[in-house]
Amino acid sequence: MAHQAHAYHMVDPSPWPLTGAIAALLMTSGLAIWFHFHSTVLMTLGLILLLLTMYQWWRDIIREGTFQGHHTPPVQKGLRYGMILFITSEVFFFLGFFWAFYHSSLAPTPELGGCWPPTGITPLDPFEVPLLNTAVLLASGVTVTWAHHSIMEGERKQAIQSLTLTILLGLYFTALQATEYYEAPFTIADGVYGSTFFVATGFHGLHVIIGSTFLAVCLLRQVQYHFTSEHHFGFEAAAWYWHFVDVVWLFLYVSIYWWGS
Amino acid sequence: MAARLLLRSAVRAAVTRRASPAVALTRGMAAGGIPTDEEQATGLEKKIMNAMKAGSDPFNMLKPKEYAGSKSDPHLVPSITNKRIVGCVCEEDNTAVVWFWLHEGEAQRCPSCGSHYKLVPHELPH
């Protein structure tokens, strides 16, 4: 017999919000301890607790949705809203860094030589590795769409192949960007150019790693038959996030790499 | 000794691999290999899926049907017990909602606008 007369999910009590909050506290105070007293113990503890929290919380969500059937249509709708709102908040996060970049680059101060790129900065050639990176991410956008259609059409082998390809392209981007960082003739300490370049592209790179990880989890779930051809919101959320990462790169490329050179 | 063990496990692996293709092909789906909700939905999601297919909406997921509210076409109010609270917004944009208990049996009328409401008991799927 049903125990509820509504289609929503009243979640069971869970310790993960508390452990997550404790992790946030330990990481922030640990950061301060590291800066002042040269010890990384507290921060590392916070980081480990954060990873454990994320693993167990999301594992529980998979259990509730896939294995227990709590993700009814209204619940799924709520999850969709949630992911869209989260991505929107991330858009605003990046908007801040673009604001900083344009603030400094549209009216370069005398200290920079009154020009952009500033005097002494040799920017990266936008038509070399950055262009390759653009092609890699655009291709990954195609493969993730291919994966989605494969899932909807019930094609297991193709879904696994295209999802794997997407993740490989994401890793390729990360590897290319890492070598670019290593080989760049300027650093984060090179004035406002260095700051805006590395903070904006650095946070983007972090999001690529997060997105690749999300997709990798989806691949594991797909292999284990979690997704059905109609209900696969975890994958859709990962795909939305991946497209968002791609779009941010396009803006970065056009603004910082191309116009900014 | 190690070589003998390796050979034994290789033989075992070769034998078992022959058995698995049959298992994979019958893994619940017609051709492609990805299950459908029909095959794999469980719990409340499955109950709702089956109810929707049968045309019923036991969990009130859809917008309620519109009724005239007259004696011959009263508002039908589904309930899992023998009474339910009704809030009547007599005219559109009214800010004062008229609340009252609706009991099973004959249709009751809103004390303010007189619309008819009738309780319709129904069971939750289980």
XYZ file of N, CA and C in Angstrom, chain A residues 80-96 207 237 240-241 244-245 248:
72
model
N 15.335 19.168 -12.806
C 15.675 19.945 -14.001
C 15.809 21.421 -13.670
N 14.790 21.940 -12.941
C 14.868 23.344 -12.519
C 16.151 23.589 -11.749
N 16.460 22.655 -10.846
C 17.648 22.810 -10.010
C 18.911 22.913 -10.833
N 19.050 22.022 -11.812
C 20.273 22.034 -12.619
C 20.359 23.313 -13.446
N 19.211 23.746 -13.982
C 19.207 24.977 -14.787
C 19.588 26.172 -13.923
N 19.034 26.227 -12.719
C 19.370 27.349 -11.834
C 20.843 27.315 -11.449
N 21.367 26.108 -11.195
C 22.774 26.003 -10.846
C 23.654 26.490 -11.986
N 23.358 26.024 -13.214
C 24.166 26.457 -14.356
C 24.051 27.962 -14.539
N 22.854 28.503 -14.305
C 22.684 29.960 -14.407
C 23.583 30.676 -13.419
N 23.675 30.130 -12.194
C 24.544 30.770 -11.205
C 26.003 30.713 -11.664
N 26.376 29.636 -12.328
C 27.745 29.519 -12.834
C 27.988 30.511 -13.971
N 26.957 30.744 -14.776
C 27.077 31.757 -15.833
C 27.422 33.099 -15.201
N 26.715 33.450 -14.111
C 26.998 34.724 -13.454
C 28.395 34.753 -12.869
N 28.849 33.584 -12.383
C 30.208 33.490 -11.845
C 31.222 33.882 -12.923
N 31.061 33.303 -14.125
C 32.004 33.623 -15.198
C 31.813 35.047 -15.713
N 30.564 35.523 -15.662
C 30.307 36.891 -16.108
C 31.167 37.884 -15.355
N 31.386 37.613 -14.065
C 32.240 38.489 -13.265
C 33.639 38.576 -13.823
N 36.215 23.664 -14.527
C 34.876 23.227 -14.904
C 34.906 22.128 -15.951
N 21.610 16.139 -17.375
C 22.240 17.195 -16.575
C 23.716 17.325 -16.928
N 23.982 19.014 -20.312
C 23.752 20.471 -20.215
C 25.011 21.160 -19.678
N 25.574 20.595 -18.620
C 26.765 21.179 -18.010
C 27.898 21.222 -19.018
N 27.414 23.952 -21.465
C 27.706 25.224 -20.796
C 29.221 25.476 -20.803
N 30.026 24.451 -20.450
C 31.468 24.542 -20.442
C 31.987 24.900 -21.834
N 31.172 28.610 -22.582
C 32.085 29.501 -21.850
C 33.427 29.570 -22.572
